[in-house]
Tab-separated table of C-alpha atoms and ligand atoms in Angstrom:
chain	number	residue	atom	x	y	z
N	16	MET	CA	0.000	0.000	0.000
N	17	THR	CA	1.140	3.547	-0.615
N	18	ALA	CA	-0.002	6.264	1.797
N	19	LEU	CA	-0.176	9.695	0.199
N	20	SER	CA	0.154	13.058	1.871
N	21	ILE	CA	-2.893	15.234	2.574
N	22	GLN	CA	-2.113	18.808	1.607
N	23	GLN	CA	-4.058	21.797	2.882
N	24	ALA	CA	-6.711	23.271	0.580
N	25	GLU	CA	-6.487	26.676	-1.095
N	26	PRO	CA	-8.921	29.180	0.493
N	27	GLY	CA	-12.197	29.451	-1.479
N	28	ALA	CA	-11.804	26.230	-3.514
N	29	ALA	CA	-14.404	23.387	-3.372
N	30	THR	CA	-13.106	21.179	-0.594
N	31	LEU	CA	-13.842	17.992	1.269
N	32	ARG	CA	-12.569	16.877	4.640
N	33	ILE	CA	-10.336	13.917	3.841
N	34	ASN	CA	-9.204	11.344	6.389
N	35	GLU	CA	-6.690	9.511	4.202
N	36	ILE	CA	-5.854	8.653	0.605
N	37	PHE	CA	-3.885	5.608	-0.407
N	38	HIS	CA	-3.130	3.174	-3.192
N	39	SER	CA	-3.735	-0.420	-2.145
N	40	ILE	CA	-5.494	-3.682	-2.973
N	41	GLN	CA	-9.280	-3.642	-2.951
N	42	GLY	CA	-10.175	-5.921	-0.064
N	43	GLU	CA	-13.885	-6.459	-0.608
N	44	GLY	CA	-16.660	-6.933	-3.121
N	45	LEU	CA	-16.585	-8.020	-6.749
N	46	ARG	CA	-13.316	-6.126	-7.349
N	47	ALA	CA	-11.458	-7.736	-4.414
N	48	GLY	CA	-7.816	-8.224	-5.322
N	49	GLU	CA	-7.650	-5.374	-7.839
N	50	PRO	CA	-5.327	-2.422	-7.284
N	51	CYS	CA	-7.418	0.559	-6.198
N	52	PHE	CA	-6.901	4.208	-5.264
N	53	PHE	CA	-8.875	4.970	-2.093
N	54	ILE	CA	-10.198	8.347	-0.979
N	55	ARG	CA	-11.513	8.124	2.582
N	56	LEU	CA	-13.727	11.024	3.639
N	57	SER	CA	-13.954	12.099	7.268
N	58	GLY	CA	-17.130	11.951	9.326
N	59	CYS	CA	-20.041	9.567	9.828
N	60	PRO	CA	-23.406	10.082	11.557
N	61	LEU	CA	-23.638	6.381	12.479
N	62	ARG	CA	-21.886	4.401	15.218
N	63	CYS	CA	-21.947	0.727	14.219
N	64	THR	CA	-20.874	-1.555	17.076
N	65	TRP	CA	-18.263	-3.298	14.884
N	66	CYS	CA	-16.981	-0.203	13.041
N	67	ASP	CA	-13.342	-0.636	12.021
N	68	THR	CA	-12.793	2.927	10.788
N	69	ALA	CA	-13.767	4.940	13.872
N	70	TYR	CA	-10.569	6.969	13.344
N	71	ALA	CA	-12.344	8.535	10.352
N	72	PHE	CA	-15.101	10.057	12.516
N	73	ARG	CA	-13.092	13.168	13.357
N	74	GLU	CA	-9.541	12.999	11.962
N	75	GLY	CA	-8.897	14.697	8.637
N	76	ALA	CA	-7.913	17.820	6.745
N	77	PRO	CA	-9.540	19.860	3.960
N	78	ARG	CA	-8.510	19.148	0.419
N	79	THR	CA	-9.763	20.461	-2.933
N	80	ILE	CA	-11.652	18.244	-5.326
N	81	GLU	CA	-9.316	19.336	-8.100
N	82	SER	CA	-6.255	18.188	-6.166
N	83	LEU	CA	-7.877	14.819	-5.405
N	84	VAL	CA	-8.555	14.212	-9.105
N	85	GLN	CA	-4.980	15.266	-9.885
N	86	GLU	CA	-3.673	12.839	-7.268
N	87	ALA	CA	-5.755	10.012	-8.766
N	88	ARG	CA	-4.327	10.865	-12.199
N	89	ARG	CA	-0.796	10.921	-10.813
N	90	VAL	CA	-1.220	7.473	-9.231
N	91	GLY	CA	-2.710	6.248	-12.502
N	92	CYS	CA	-4.889	3.468	-11.078
N	93	PRO	CA	-8.066	3.079	-13.177
N	94	LEU	CA	-10.186	2.025	-10.159
N	95	VAL	CA	-11.028	4.633	-7.506
N	96	GLN	CA	-13.088	3.984	-4.372
N	97	VAL	CA	-14.664	6.813	-2.430
N	98	THR	CA	-15.274	5.634	1.118
N	99	GLY	CA	-15.469	6.783	4.714
N	100	GLY	CA	-16.726	7.211	7.349
N	101	GLU	CA	-19.909	7.885	5.436
N	102	PRO	CA	-18.853	9.736	2.272
N	103	LEU	CA	-22.355	11.045	1.517
N	104	ALA	CA	-22.336	12.961	4.800
N	105	GLN	CA	-20.326	15.642	2.943
N	106	LYS	CA	-22.394	17.198	0.147
N	107	SER	CA	-19.366	17.992	-2.049
N	108	CYS	CA	-18.801	14.245	-2.286
N	109	LEU	CA	-21.291	14.278	-5.192
N	110	THR	CA	-19.063	16.753	-7.057
N	111	LEU	CA	-15.974	14.667	-6.365
N	112	VAL	CA	-17.599	11.502	-7.758
N	113	HIS	CA	-18.788	13.383	-10.842
N	114	ALA	CA	-15.296	14.816	-11.447
N	115	LEU	CA	-13.640	11.391	-11.059
N	116	CYS	CA	-16.126	9.822	-13.506
N	117	ASP	CA	-15.516	12.671	-15.991
N	118	ALA	CA	-11.779	12.021	-15.666
N	119	GLY	CA	-12.385	8.460	-16.890
N	120	PHE	CA	-11.955	6.462	-13.681
N	121	THR	CA	-14.127	3.520	-12.693
N	122	VAL	CA	-15.565	4.914	-9.473
N	123	THR	CA	-17.064	2.881	-6.649
N	124	MET	CA	-18.531	4.192	-3.425
N	125	GLU	CA	-19.006	2.343	-0.162
N	126	THR	CA	-21.934	3.865	1.685
N	127	SER	CA	-23.914	2.934	4.772
N	128	GLY	CA	-27.306	3.044	3.079
N	129	ALA	CA	-28.498	5.569	5.651
N	130	LEU	CA	-28.263	8.571	3.297
N	131	ASP	CA	-29.963	9.204	-0.044
N	132	ILE	CA	-27.936	7.721	-2.930
N	133	SER	CA	-30.233	9.053	-5.684
N	134	PRO	CA	-28.254	12.271	-6.436
N	135	LEU	CA	-25.055	10.267	-7.120
N	136	ASP	CA	-23.626	10.252	-10.627
N	137	PRO	CA	-25.182	7.152	-12.288
N	138	ARG	CA	-21.715	6.100	-13.516
N	139	CYS	CA	-20.700	5.455	-9.888
N	140	ILE	CA	-20.990	1.858	-8.681
N	141	ARG	CA	-22.616	1.818	-5.248
N	142	ILE	CA	-21.678	-0.735	-2.586
N	143	MET	CA	-24.432	-0.304	-0.037
N	144	ASP	CA	-23.777	-1.645	3.435
N	145	LEU	CA	-27.221	-2.407	4.858
N	146	LYS	CA	-27.020	-2.347	8.627
N	147	CYS	CA	-28.133	-5.472	10.502
N	148	PRO	CA	-29.639	-5.264	14.036
N	149	ALA	CA	-26.433	-6.101	15.952
N	150	SER	CA	-24.761	-3.039	14.408
N	151	GLY	CA	-27.124	-0.966	16.567
N	152	GLU	CA	-27.921	1.135	13.486
N	153	SER	CA	-30.464	-0.902	11.490
N	154	HIS	CA	-33.120	1.743	12.191
N	155	ARG	CA	-30.986	4.130	10.045
N	156	ASN	CA	-31.337	2.101	6.821
N	157	LEU	CA	-33.025	4.309	4.223
N	158	TRP	CA	-35.128	1.714	2.432
N	159	SER	CA	-36.069	4.071	-0.412
N	160	ASN	CA	-32.431	3.642	-1.558
N	161	VAL	CA	-33.167	0.090	-2.691
N	162	ALA	CA	-35.275	1.364	-5.608
N	163	HIS	CA	-32.216	3.275	-6.897
N	164	LEU	CA	-29.911	0.242	-6.950
N	165	CYS	CA	-29.109	-1.336	-10.310
N	166	ARG	CA	-27.349	-4.392	-11.708
N	167	ARG	CA	-23.898	-2.776	-11.410
N	168	ASP	CA	-24.275	-2.153	-7.674
N	169	GLU	CA	-23.558	-4.405	-4.697
N	170	VAL	CA	-25.259	-4.827	-1.323
N	171	LYS	CA	-23.291	-5.902	1.720
N	172	PHE	CA	-24.446	-7.321	5.055
N	173	VAL	CA	-21.968	-7.517	7.940
N	174	ILE	CA	-23.202	-10.383	10.111
N	175	ALA	CA	-22.430	-10.391	13.842
N	176	ASP	CA	-24.741	-13.203	15.007
N	177	ARG	CA	-27.491	-15.604	13.944
N	178	GLY	CA	-30.128	-12.907	14.418
N	179	ASP	CA	-28.326	-10.716	11.872
N	180	TYR	CA	-28.133	-13.618	9.440
N	181	GLU	CA	-31.863	-14.339	9.655
N	182	TRP	CA	-32.644	-10.634	9.350
N	183	ALA	CA	-30.443	-10.295	6.237
N	184	LYS	CA	-32.047	-13.354	4.658
N	185	ALA	CA	-35.495	-11.866	5.193
N	186	ARG	CA	-34.480	-8.453	3.744
N	187	MET	CA	-32.911	-10.154	0.701
N	188	LYS	CA	-36.214	-11.893	-0.021
N	189	GLU	CA	-38.402	-8.910	0.792
N	190	HIS	CA	-36.480	-6.608	-1.587
N	191	ALA	CA	-35.540	-9.252	-4.209
N	192	LEU	CA	-31.944	-8.100	-3.807
N	193	VAL	CA	-30.361	-10.989	-5.707
N	194	ASP	CA	-32.258	-9.955	-8.864
N	195	ARG	CA	-31.634	-6.260	-8.348
N	196	VAL	CA	-27.838	-5.984	-7.902
N	197	ALA	CA	-24.636	-7.567	-9.216
N	198	ALA	CA	-23.899	-9.316	-5.904
N	199	VAL	CA	-25.205	-9.665	-2.377
N	200	LEU	CA	-22.165	-9.857	-0.106
N	201	MET	CA	-22.007	-11.283	3.411
N	202	SER	CA	-19.081	-11.019	5.776
N	203	ALA	CA	-18.583	-11.976	9.404
N	204	ALA	CA	-18.109	-9.039	11.787
N	205	TRP	CA	-14.602	-8.766	13.184
N	206	GLU	CA	-14.128	-8.672	16.930
N	207	GLN	CA	-13.501	-5.138	18.148
N	208	PRO	CA	-10.018	-4.700	19.609
N	209	ARG	CA	-9.686	-3.761	23.275
N	210	GLY	CA	-9.824	-0.026	23.779
N	211	ALA	CA	-11.748	0.561	20.537
N	212	GLU	CA	-13.760	3.786	20.348
N	213	ILE	CA	-16.960	1.761	19.951
N	214	ALA	CA	-16.996	-1.304	22.168
N	215	GLY	CA	-19.733	-3.725	21.217
N	216	SER	CA	-19.285	-6.532	18.747
N	217	ALA	CA	-17.676	-9.786	19.828
N	218	GLY	CA	-17.360	-10.762	16.188
N	219	LEU	CA	-18.536	-13.892	14.401
N	220	SER	CA	-16.614	-16.946	13.237
N	221	ALA	CA	-16.351	-16.978	9.441
N	222	ARG	CA	-16.805	-20.756	9.617
N	223	ASP	CA	-20.181	-20.361	11.334
N	224	LEU	CA	-21.326	-17.913	8.666
N	225	ALA	CA	-20.098	-20.236	5.901
N	226	ALA	CA	-21.991	-23.169	7.460
N	227	TRP	CA	-25.253	-21.188	7.639
N	228	ILE	CA	-24.948	-20.033	4.016
N	229	LEU	CA	-24.225	-23.558	2.797
N	230	ALA	CA	-27.050	-25.116	4.832
N	231	ASP	CA	-29.525	-22.655	3.316
N	232	GLY	CA	-28.027	-22.646	-0.187
N	233	LEU	CA	-28.184	-18.860	0.051
N	234	PRO	CA	-27.252	-17.128	-3.266
N	235	VAL	CA	-24.784	-14.701	-1.716
N	236	ARG	CA	-21.068	-14.112	-2.089
N	237	MET	CA	-19.353	-14.643	1.247
N	238	GLN	CA	-16.271	-12.479	1.623
N	239	THR	CA	-13.463	-11.756	3.992
N	240	GLN	CA	-11.598	-8.448	4.082
N	241	LEU	CA	-8.529	-9.275	2.002
N	242	HIS	CA	-6.537	-6.269	3.241
N	243	LYS	CA	-6.854	-7.575	6.832
N	244	ILE	CA	-5.274	-10.841	5.732
N	245	ILE	CA	-2.459	-9.252	3.708
N	246	TRP	CA	-1.642	-6.693	6.433
N	247	ASP	CA	-2.244	-6.552	10.185
N	248	PRO	CA	-6.001	-5.969	10.782
N	249	GLN	CA	-5.267	-2.736	12.661
N	250	THR	CA	-3.111	-1.239	9.912
N	251	ARG	CA	-4.436	2.015	8.472
N	252	GLY	CA	-4.086	3.151	4.891
N	253	VAL	CA	-4.680	-0.276	3.399
W	308	SF4	S1	-21.389	3.530	8.725
W	308	SF4	FE1	-19.298	2.767	8.383
W	308	SF4	S2	-17.932	4.369	9.201
W	308	SF4	FE2	-19.992	4.776	9.994
W	308	SF4	S3	-20.025	3.792	12.004
W	308	SF4	FE3	-20.870	2.317	10.517
W	308	SF4	S4	-19.112	1.079	9.852
W	308	SF4	FE4	-18.286	2.929	10.854
């Protein structure tokens, strides 16, 4: 992975608060394993019990959209992921995505599903992380978003226990998600390290999740977070 410096923004330019930018391997979803340039925006209105990017809630510095596009061009990776935190919490995120698409990048966005995705540039591939009950944030899911998903998008469920699994299964059926998007992803929640900002999730064994999926013949794509296998799970900028 290559961590890149965050420079201060020029006064008056369109800016976003950026937590980190880095060039690494995409760890999740249908593009797992591909080199990817990541732009992580600061801030999130949610507090999922198993959140692994709590450092993005407050840390960050302003940066112009123009300089972010220039940085993506300089790195030269055709795949760019805009992530967070919750990237849609900053309105100028829409402008950033539009500018990256105009510059010819394949742009993906990981979003919580709690904020309206409809104003996003339609060229952007959405990876919507629907929150299960054990996250403590399932009441924040904005279900009207489902109607805006298309066959290029992905839906992800992070599963922390059997209750989450059953809940996700029911939502998949209720919203015909398998027919609506390119992939329905399921991953087991990681145990929160001691001293984490949000203490809650004890995590779930990936083997248990695999056994449940196989027993049900569920048409999902189970995934691990590849970057946490390549590097130490606590490493930032990967
Ligand atoms: S939406 Fe994402 S960044 Fe926000 S608390 Fe949940 S996992 Fe963390």
